[in-house]
Amino acid sequence: MKSYRKELWFNIPTRRAFVNITHEVDRCVKESGIKEGLVLVNAMHITASVFINDDEPGLHRDFDEWLEKLAPHEPVSQYRHNVGEDNADAHLKRQIMGREVVVAITGGNLDLGPWEQIFYGEFDGRRPKRVLVKIIGE
Ligand code: ZN
């Protein structure tokens, strides 16, 4: 069995954003040389997510507005976590959107369903953060 590990770095200039990382993950699959296996992609920070959905800007605004209704950033004083920091909402948003995805690799390609794309979800940006890509297979 072969294995491959890589960290993807992000420094998002805004507090929140969704970034399509499908191409970067696919590049890792090609670099690994693994034809049949699994790729795990996970956010290494507790205020960011990795998830799979449609690359459609309206949907991304819907996600953002829905998350703001569930866990509004302001007022920051509403959260017990916000003692000396202001990112409680980002922890909650990360929990809803998920930590990781696992995608099958078939014939050396990401075996995604129709319209499926892999996203990095940032909820407390403006600093360097990482995503782990781990691939195992043959
Ligand atoms: Zn925090």
Short mmCIF file of N, CA and C and ligand atoms in Angstrom, two decimals:
data_model
loop_
_atom_site.label_atom_id
_atom_site.label_comp_id
_atom_site.label_asym_id
_atom_site.label_seq_id
_atom_site.Cartn_x
_atom_site.Cartn_y
_atom_site.Cartn_z
N MET A 1 0.84 -1.21 0.00
CA MET A 1 0.00 0.00 0.00
C MET A 1 0.87 1.25 0.00
N LYS A 2 0.49 2.22 -0.83
CA LYS A 2 1.20 3.50 -0.85
C LYS A 2 0.45 4.50 0.04
N SER A 3 1.20 5.47 0.54
CA SER A 3 0.52 6.57 1.24
C SER A 3 1.18 7.89 0.87
N TYR A 4 0.41 8.95 1.03
CA TYR A 4 0.82 10.30 0.61
C TYR A 4 0.22 11.28 1.59
N ARG A 5 0.98 12.32 1.93
CA ARG A 5 0.49 13.34 2.85
C ARG A 5 0.91 14.72 2.36
N LYS A 6 -0.02 15.65 2.39
CA LYS A 6 0.32 17.03 2.01
C LYS A 6 -0.56 18.00 2.79
N GLU A 7 0.00 19.16 3.12
CA GLU A 7 -0.77 20.23 3.76
C GLU A 7 -1.01 21.33 2.73
N LEU A 8 -2.26 21.75 2.61
CA LEU A 8 -2.61 22.90 1.78
C LEU A 8 -2.78 24.09 2.72
N TRP A 9 -2.14 25.21 2.41
CA TRP A 9 -2.19 26.40 3.27
C TRP A 9 -3.11 27.46 2.69
N PHE A 10 -3.83 28.12 3.57
CA PHE A 10 -4.73 29.21 3.17
C PHE A 10 -4.52 30.40 4.09
N ASN A 11 -4.61 31.60 3.52
CA ASN A 11 -4.64 32.81 4.34
C ASN A 11 -5.73 33.69 3.76
N ILE A 12 -6.97 33.43 4.19
CA ILE A 12 -8.14 34.09 3.62
C ILE A 12 -8.22 35.51 4.17
N PRO A 13 -8.33 36.53 3.30
CA PRO A 13 -8.29 37.92 3.77
C PRO A 13 -9.54 38.38 4.50
N THR A 14 -10.62 37.59 4.45
CA THR A 14 -11.87 37.96 5.12
C THR A 14 -12.15 37.00 6.27
N ARG A 15 -13.11 37.34 7.12
CA ARG A 15 -13.45 36.44 8.24
C ARG A 15 -14.03 35.13 7.72
N ARG A 16 -14.95 35.23 6.73
CA ARG A 16 -15.60 34.01 6.23
C ARG A 16 -15.46 33.91 4.71
N ALA A 17 -15.32 32.68 4.21
CA ALA A 17 -15.26 32.45 2.76
C ALA A 17 -15.37 30.96 2.48
N PHE A 18 -15.82 30.65 1.27
CA PHE A 18 -15.80 29.27 0.77
C PHE A 18 -14.88 29.23 -0.45
N VAL A 19 -13.95 28.27 -0.45
CA VAL A 19 -12.95 28.16 -1.53
C VAL A 19 -13.04 26.76 -2.13
N ASN A 20 -13.20 26.70 -3.44
CA ASN A 20 -13.22 25.41 -4.13
C ASN A 20 -11.79 24.86 -4.21
N ILE A 21 -11.54 23.72 -3.55
CA ILE A 21 -10.19 23.15 -3.52
C ILE A 21 -10.13 21.82 -4.29
N THR A 22 -11.14 21.54 -5.11
CA THR A 22 -11.19 20.28 -5.86
C THR A 22 -9.95 20.10 -6.73
N HIS A 23 -9.54 21.20 -7.40
CA HIS A 23 -8.39 21.12 -8.30
C HIS A 23 -7.11 20.79 -7.52
N GLU A 24 -6.92 21.41 -6.36
CA GLU A 24 -5.74 21.15 -5.53
C GLU A 24 -5.72 19.71 -5.04
N VAL A 25 -6.90 19.20 -4.63
CA VAL A 25 -6.98 17.83 -4.14
C VAL A 25 -6.70 16.85 -5.30
N ASP A 26 -7.24 17.16 -6.47
CA ASP A 26 -7.00 16.32 -7.65
C ASP A 26 -5.50 16.30 -7.99
N ARG A 27 -4.84 17.47 -7.86
CA ARG A 27 -3.40 17.54 -8.12
C ARG A 27 -2.64 16.63 -7.14
N CYS A 28 -3.08 16.58 -5.89
CA CYS A 28 -2.46 15.69 -4.89
C CYS A 28 -2.63 14.23 -5.31
N VAL A 29 -3.83 13.87 -5.79
CA VAL A 29 -4.09 12.50 -6.23
C VAL A 29 -3.13 12.12 -7.36
N LYS A 30 -2.97 13.03 -8.33
CA LYS A 30 -2.08 12.76 -9.46
C LYS A 30 -0.63 12.62 -8.97
N GLU A 31 -0.22 13.53 -8.06
CA GLU A 31 1.14 13.52 -7.52
C GLU A 31 1.42 12.23 -6.74
N SER A 32 0.40 11.69 -6.07
CA SER A 32 0.58 10.48 -5.25
C SER A 32 0.82 9.25 -6.12
N GLY A 33 0.36 9.27 -7.35
CA GLY A 33 0.46 8.12 -8.23
C GLY A 33 -0.49 6.99 -7.87
N ILE A 34 -1.36 7.22 -6.89
CA ILE A 34 -2.29 6.18 -6.43
C ILE A 34 -3.50 6.13 -7.38
N LYS A 35 -3.81 4.91 -7.85
CA LYS A 35 -4.88 4.73 -8.84
C LYS A 35 -6.18 4.27 -8.20
N GLU A 36 -6.06 3.45 -7.13
CA GLU A 36 -7.25 2.92 -6.45
C GLU A 36 -7.05 3.14 -4.96
N GLY A 37 -7.94 3.91 -4.33
CA GLY A 37 -7.75 4.17 -2.90
C GLY A 37 -8.74 5.19 -2.38
N LEU A 38 -8.33 5.86 -1.31
CA LEU A 38 -9.17 6.85 -0.65
C LEU A 38 -8.35 8.10 -0.36
N VAL A 39 -9.00 9.24 -0.48
CA VAL A 39 -8.37 10.49 -0.05
C VAL A 39 -9.21 11.10 1.06
N LEU A 40 -8.52 11.41 2.14
CA LEU A 40 -9.12 12.13 3.28
C LEU A 40 -8.67 13.59 3.17
N VAL A 41 -9.61 14.52 3.27
CA VAL A 41 -9.28 15.94 3.26
C VAL A 41 -9.92 16.55 4.49
N ASN A 42 -9.09 17.05 5.42
CA ASN A 42 -9.66 17.63 6.65
C ASN A 42 -9.04 18.97 7.01
N ALA A 43 -9.89 19.84 7.54
CA ALA A 43 -9.41 21.11 8.09
C ALA A 43 -8.63 20.80 9.36
N MET A 44 -7.46 21.43 9.52
CA MET A 44 -6.65 21.18 10.72
C MET A 44 -6.92 22.23 11.80
N HIS A 45 -7.98 23.00 11.63
CA HIS A 45 -8.31 24.06 12.59
C HIS A 45 -9.79 23.94 12.97
N ILE A 46 -10.09 24.28 14.23
CA ILE A 46 -11.44 24.07 14.76
C ILE A 46 -12.40 25.21 14.45
N THR A 47 -11.97 26.13 13.58
CA THR A 47 -12.86 27.20 13.12
C THR A 47 -12.93 27.22 11.59
N ALA A 48 -12.65 26.07 10.95
CA ALA A 48 -12.72 25.93 9.49
C ALA A 48 -13.26 24.55 9.16
N SER A 49 -13.82 24.41 7.97
CA SER A 49 -14.45 23.16 7.53
C SER A 49 -13.93 22.71 6.18
N VAL A 50 -14.11 21.43 5.91
CA VAL A 50 -14.01 20.91 4.55
C VAL A 50 -15.32 20.17 4.28
N PHE A 51 -15.95 20.49 3.17
CA PHE A 51 -17.24 19.87 2.85
C PHE A 51 -17.39 19.73 1.35
N ILE A 52 -18.37 18.93 0.94
CA ILE A 52 -18.65 18.73 -0.48
C ILE A 52 -20.04 19.26 -0.79
N ASN A 53 -20.12 20.09 -1.83
CA ASN A 53 -21.42 20.52 -2.33
C ASN A 53 -21.24 21.15 -3.70
N ASP A 54 -22.26 21.89 -4.13
CA ASP A 54 -22.28 22.46 -5.48
C ASP A 54 -21.47 23.75 -5.52
N ASP A 55 -20.75 23.99 -6.62
CA ASP A 55 -20.04 25.26 -6.80
C ASP A 55 -20.98 26.25 -7.47
N GLU A 56 -21.92 26.78 -6.68
CA GLU A 56 -22.94 27.69 -7.22
C GLU A 56 -23.01 28.88 -6.26
N PRO A 57 -22.72 30.10 -6.77
CA PRO A 57 -22.58 31.26 -5.87
C PRO A 57 -23.83 31.55 -5.03
N GLY A 58 -25.02 31.33 -5.60
CA GLY A 58 -26.26 31.56 -4.84
C GLY A 58 -26.32 30.64 -3.63
N LEU A 59 -25.95 29.39 -3.83
CA LEU A 59 -25.95 28.42 -2.74
C LEU A 59 -24.95 28.83 -1.65
N HIS A 60 -23.81 29.34 -2.07
CA HIS A 60 -22.80 29.75 -1.08
C HIS A 60 -23.30 30.91 -0.24
N ARG A 61 -24.03 31.85 -0.87
CA ARG A 61 -24.64 32.95 -0.08
C ARG A 61 -25.72 32.40 0.85
N ASP A 62 -26.48 31.40 0.36
CA ASP A 62 -27.50 30.77 1.21
C ASP A 62 -26.86 30.10 2.42
N PHE A 63 -25.75 29.38 2.19
CA PHE A 63 -25.03 28.75 3.31
C PHE A 63 -24.60 29.82 4.32
N ASP A 64 -24.02 30.91 3.81
CA ASP A 64 -23.49 31.95 4.69
C ASP A 64 -24.61 32.58 5.51
N GLU A 65 -25.74 32.88 4.85
CA GLU A 65 -26.85 33.52 5.56
C GLU A 65 -27.49 32.56 6.56
N TRP A 66 -27.58 31.29 6.19
CA TRP A 66 -28.14 30.26 7.07
C TRP A 66 -27.25 30.09 8.32
N LEU A 67 -25.95 30.05 8.10
CA LEU A 67 -25.01 29.91 9.22
C LEU A 67 -25.05 31.14 10.13
N GLU A 68 -25.22 32.33 9.52
CA GLU A 68 -25.31 33.56 10.33
C GLU A 68 -26.59 33.59 11.16
N LYS A 69 -27.67 32.96 10.65
CA LYS A 69 -28.90 32.87 11.45
C LYS A 69 -28.72 31.90 12.62
N LEU A 70 -28.03 30.79 12.34
CA LEU A 70 -27.83 29.77 13.38
C LEU A 70 -26.87 30.26 14.46
N ALA A 71 -25.78 30.91 14.03
CA ALA A 71 -24.73 31.34 14.95
C ALA A 71 -24.20 32.69 14.49
N PRO A 72 -24.97 33.78 14.77
CA PRO A 72 -24.53 35.10 14.32
C PRO A 72 -23.20 35.50 14.96
N HIS A 73 -22.36 36.17 14.18
CA HIS A 73 -21.08 36.61 14.74
C HIS A 73 -21.30 37.65 15.84
N GLU A 74 -22.21 38.62 15.57
CA GLU A 74 -22.51 39.69 16.53
C GLU A 74 -23.84 39.42 17.22
N PRO A 75 -24.03 39.87 18.45
CA PRO A 75 -23.00 40.44 19.31
C PRO A 75 -22.08 39.34 19.88
N VAL A 76 -20.79 39.60 19.88
CA VAL A 76 -19.85 38.57 20.33
C VAL A 76 -20.04 38.25 21.82
N SER A 77 -20.65 39.20 22.55
CA SER A 77 -20.85 39.00 24.00
C SER A 77 -21.90 37.93 24.32
N GLN A 78 -22.65 37.45 23.28
CA GLN A 78 -23.68 36.42 23.55
C GLN A 78 -23.08 35.04 23.80
N TYR A 79 -21.77 34.86 23.52
CA TYR A 79 -21.16 33.52 23.64
C TYR A 79 -20.24 33.45 24.86
N ARG A 80 -20.38 32.37 25.63
CA ARG A 80 -19.51 32.16 26.80
C ARG A 80 -18.05 31.91 26.38
N HIS A 81 -17.85 31.34 25.17
CA HIS A 81 -16.49 31.06 24.68
C HIS A 81 -15.69 32.35 24.47
N ASN A 82 -16.40 33.45 24.19
CA ASN A 82 -15.72 34.69 23.81
C ASN A 82 -15.18 35.46 25.01
N VAL A 83 -14.27 34.82 25.73
CA VAL A 83 -13.55 35.52 26.79
C VAL A 83 -12.14 35.68 26.26
N GLY A 84 -11.81 36.91 25.85
CA GLY A 84 -10.49 37.16 25.26
C GLY A 84 -10.41 36.80 23.79
N GLU A 85 -11.49 36.31 23.19
CA GLU A 85 -11.54 36.09 21.74
C GLU A 85 -12.96 36.31 21.24
N ASP A 86 -13.14 36.24 19.93
CA ASP A 86 -14.44 36.60 19.36
C ASP A 86 -14.90 35.57 18.32
N ASN A 87 -14.41 34.33 18.43
CA ASN A 87 -14.68 33.39 17.35
C ASN A 87 -15.60 32.22 17.72
N ALA A 88 -16.41 32.38 18.77
CA ALA A 88 -17.32 31.30 19.16
C ALA A 88 -18.21 30.88 18.00
N ASP A 89 -18.71 31.88 17.25
CA ASP A 89 -19.60 31.55 16.12
C ASP A 89 -18.87 30.68 15.09
N ALA A 90 -17.56 30.92 14.91
CA ALA A 90 -16.77 30.15 13.94
C ALA A 90 -16.66 28.68 14.36
N HIS A 91 -16.51 28.43 15.67
CA HIS A 91 -16.49 27.04 16.15
C HIS A 91 -17.83 26.35 15.84
N LEU A 92 -18.94 27.08 16.06
CA LEU A 92 -20.26 26.48 15.84
C LEU A 92 -20.51 26.24 14.35
N LYS A 93 -20.10 27.20 13.51
CA LYS A 93 -20.27 27.05 12.07
C LYS A 93 -19.46 25.87 11.55
N ARG A 94 -18.24 25.73 12.05
CA ARG A 94 -17.39 24.60 11.65
C ARG A 94 -18.06 23.26 12.00
N GLN A 95 -18.70 23.21 13.18
CA GLN A 95 -19.31 21.96 13.61
C GLN A 95 -20.43 21.53 12.65
N ILE A 96 -21.23 22.51 12.22
CA ILE A 96 -22.34 22.25 11.29
C ILE A 96 -21.83 21.83 9.90
N MET A 97 -20.79 22.52 9.41
CA MET A 97 -20.31 22.27 8.04
C MET A 97 -19.34 21.10 7.97
N GLY A 98 -18.84 20.65 9.10
CA GLY A 98 -18.04 19.42 9.12
C GLY A 98 -16.55 19.64 9.10
N ARG A 99 -15.83 18.65 9.58
CA ARG A 99 -14.37 18.69 9.65
C ARG A 99 -13.71 18.17 8.39
N GLU A 100 -14.27 17.07 7.79
CA GLU A 100 -13.53 16.41 6.71
C GLU A 100 -14.46 15.78 5.70
N VAL A 101 -13.84 15.39 4.56
CA VAL A 101 -14.52 14.55 3.58
C VAL A 101 -13.57 13.41 3.20
N VAL A 102 -14.16 12.31 2.77
CA VAL A 102 -13.40 11.18 2.23
C VAL A 102 -13.96 10.93 0.83
N VAL A 103 -13.07 10.86 -0.16
CA VAL A 103 -13.50 10.63 -1.54
C VAL A 103 -12.76 9.42 -2.09
N ALA A 104 -13.47 8.57 -2.81
CA ALA A 104 -12.86 7.41 -3.46
C ALA A 104 -11.99 7.88 -4.63
N ILE A 105 -10.91 7.13 -4.84
CA ILE A 105 -10.07 7.34 -6.03
C ILE A 105 -10.24 6.11 -6.91
N THR A 106 -10.66 6.31 -8.14
CA THR A 106 -10.88 5.22 -9.09
C THR A 106 -10.17 5.56 -10.39
N GLY A 107 -9.32 4.66 -10.83
CA GLY A 107 -8.60 4.90 -12.09
C GLY A 107 -7.74 6.16 -12.03
N GLY A 108 -7.25 6.51 -10.84
CA GLY A 108 -6.37 7.68 -10.70
C GLY A 108 -7.10 9.01 -10.63
N ASN A 109 -8.44 8.97 -10.56
CA ASN A 109 -9.23 10.20 -10.51
C ASN A 109 -10.13 10.24 -9.28
N LEU A 110 -10.50 11.46 -8.85
CA LEU A 110 -11.50 11.63 -7.79
C LEU A 110 -12.83 11.09 -8.31
N ASP A 111 -13.43 10.18 -7.54
CA ASP A 111 -14.68 9.54 -7.97
C ASP A 111 -15.86 10.30 -7.37
N LEU A 112 -16.05 11.53 -7.82
CA LEU A 112 -17.10 12.41 -7.28
C LEU A 112 -18.43 12.20 -8.01
N GLY A 113 -19.52 12.46 -7.34
CA GLY A 113 -20.83 12.40 -7.96
C GLY A 113 -21.08 13.65 -8.80
N PRO A 114 -22.21 13.66 -9.54
CA PRO A 114 -22.51 14.81 -10.39
C PRO A 114 -22.57 16.10 -9.57
N TRP A 115 -21.89 17.11 -10.00
CA TRP A 115 -21.85 18.46 -9.40
C TRP A 115 -21.09 18.51 -8.08
N GLU A 116 -20.59 17.38 -7.59
CA GLU A 116 -19.87 17.42 -6.32
C GLU A 116 -18.52 18.11 -6.48
N GLN A 117 -18.26 19.08 -5.59
CA GLN A 117 -16.99 19.78 -5.53
C GLN A 117 -16.56 19.87 -4.06
N ILE A 118 -15.25 19.94 -3.85
CA ILE A 118 -14.72 19.97 -2.48
C ILE A 118 -14.40 21.42 -2.12
N PHE A 119 -14.86 21.83 -0.93
CA PHE A 119 -14.67 23.22 -0.49
C PHE A 119 -13.97 23.30 0.85
N TYR A 120 -13.14 24.36 0.97
CA TYR A 120 -12.63 24.80 2.26
C TYR A 120 -13.57 25.89 2.75
N GLY A 121 -14.10 25.72 3.94
CA GLY A 121 -14.98 26.73 4.55
C GLY A 121 -14.23 27.43 5.66
N GLU A 122 -14.03 28.73 5.48
CA GLU A 122 -13.32 29.54 6.49
C GLU A 122 -14.34 30.33 7.30
N PHE A 123 -14.22 30.29 8.62
CA PHE A 123 -15.15 31.03 9.49
C PHE A 123 -14.45 31.99 10.43
N ASP A 124 -13.13 31.96 10.43
CA ASP A 124 -12.35 32.90 11.26
C ASP A 124 -11.00 33.10 10.57
N GLY A 125 -11.03 33.80 9.44
CA GLY A 125 -9.86 33.92 8.59
C GLY A 125 -8.90 35.01 9.00
N ARG A 126 -8.17 35.52 8.02
CA ARG A 126 -7.17 36.58 8.21
C ARG A 126 -5.95 36.08 8.97
N ARG A 127 -5.66 34.78 8.84
CA ARG A 127 -4.44 34.19 9.39
C ARG A 127 -4.18 32.87 8.65
N PRO A 128 -2.92 32.41 8.62
CA PRO A 128 -2.60 31.17 7.90
C PRO A 128 -3.23 29.95 8.57
N LYS A 129 -3.89 29.12 7.76
CA LYS A 129 -4.51 27.89 8.27
C LYS A 129 -4.30 26.78 7.25
N ARG A 130 -4.41 25.54 7.73
CA ARG A 130 -4.04 24.38 6.92
C ARG A 130 -5.17 23.39 6.72
N VAL A 131 -5.07 22.68 5.60
CA VAL A 131 -5.92 21.52 5.31
C VAL A 131 -5.00 20.34 5.06
N LEU A 132 -5.31 19.20 5.67
CA LEU A 132 -4.52 18.00 5.47
C LEU A 132 -5.12 17.14 4.36
N VAL A 133 -4.27 16.68 3.45
CA VAL A 133 -4.69 15.73 2.41
C VAL A 133 -3.90 14.44 2.65
N LYS A 134 -4.61 13.36 2.96
CA LYS A 134 -3.95 12.07 3.19
C LYS A 134 -4.56 11.06 2.22
N ILE A 135 -3.70 10.39 1.48
CA ILE A 135 -4.16 9.45 0.46
C ILE A 135 -3.55 8.09 0.75
N ILE A 136 -4.36 7.04 0.71
CA ILE A 136 -3.86 5.67 0.84
C ILE A 136 -4.44 4.82 -0.29
N GLY A 137 -3.66 3.86 -0.73
CA GLY A 137 -4.14 2.96 -1.79
C GLY A 137 -2.99 2.36 -2.56
N GLU A 138 -3.34 1.91 -3.74
CA GLU A 138 -2.34 1.22 -4.58
C GLU A 138 -2.12 2.01 -5.87
ZN ZN B 1 -12.09 30.03 19.88
#
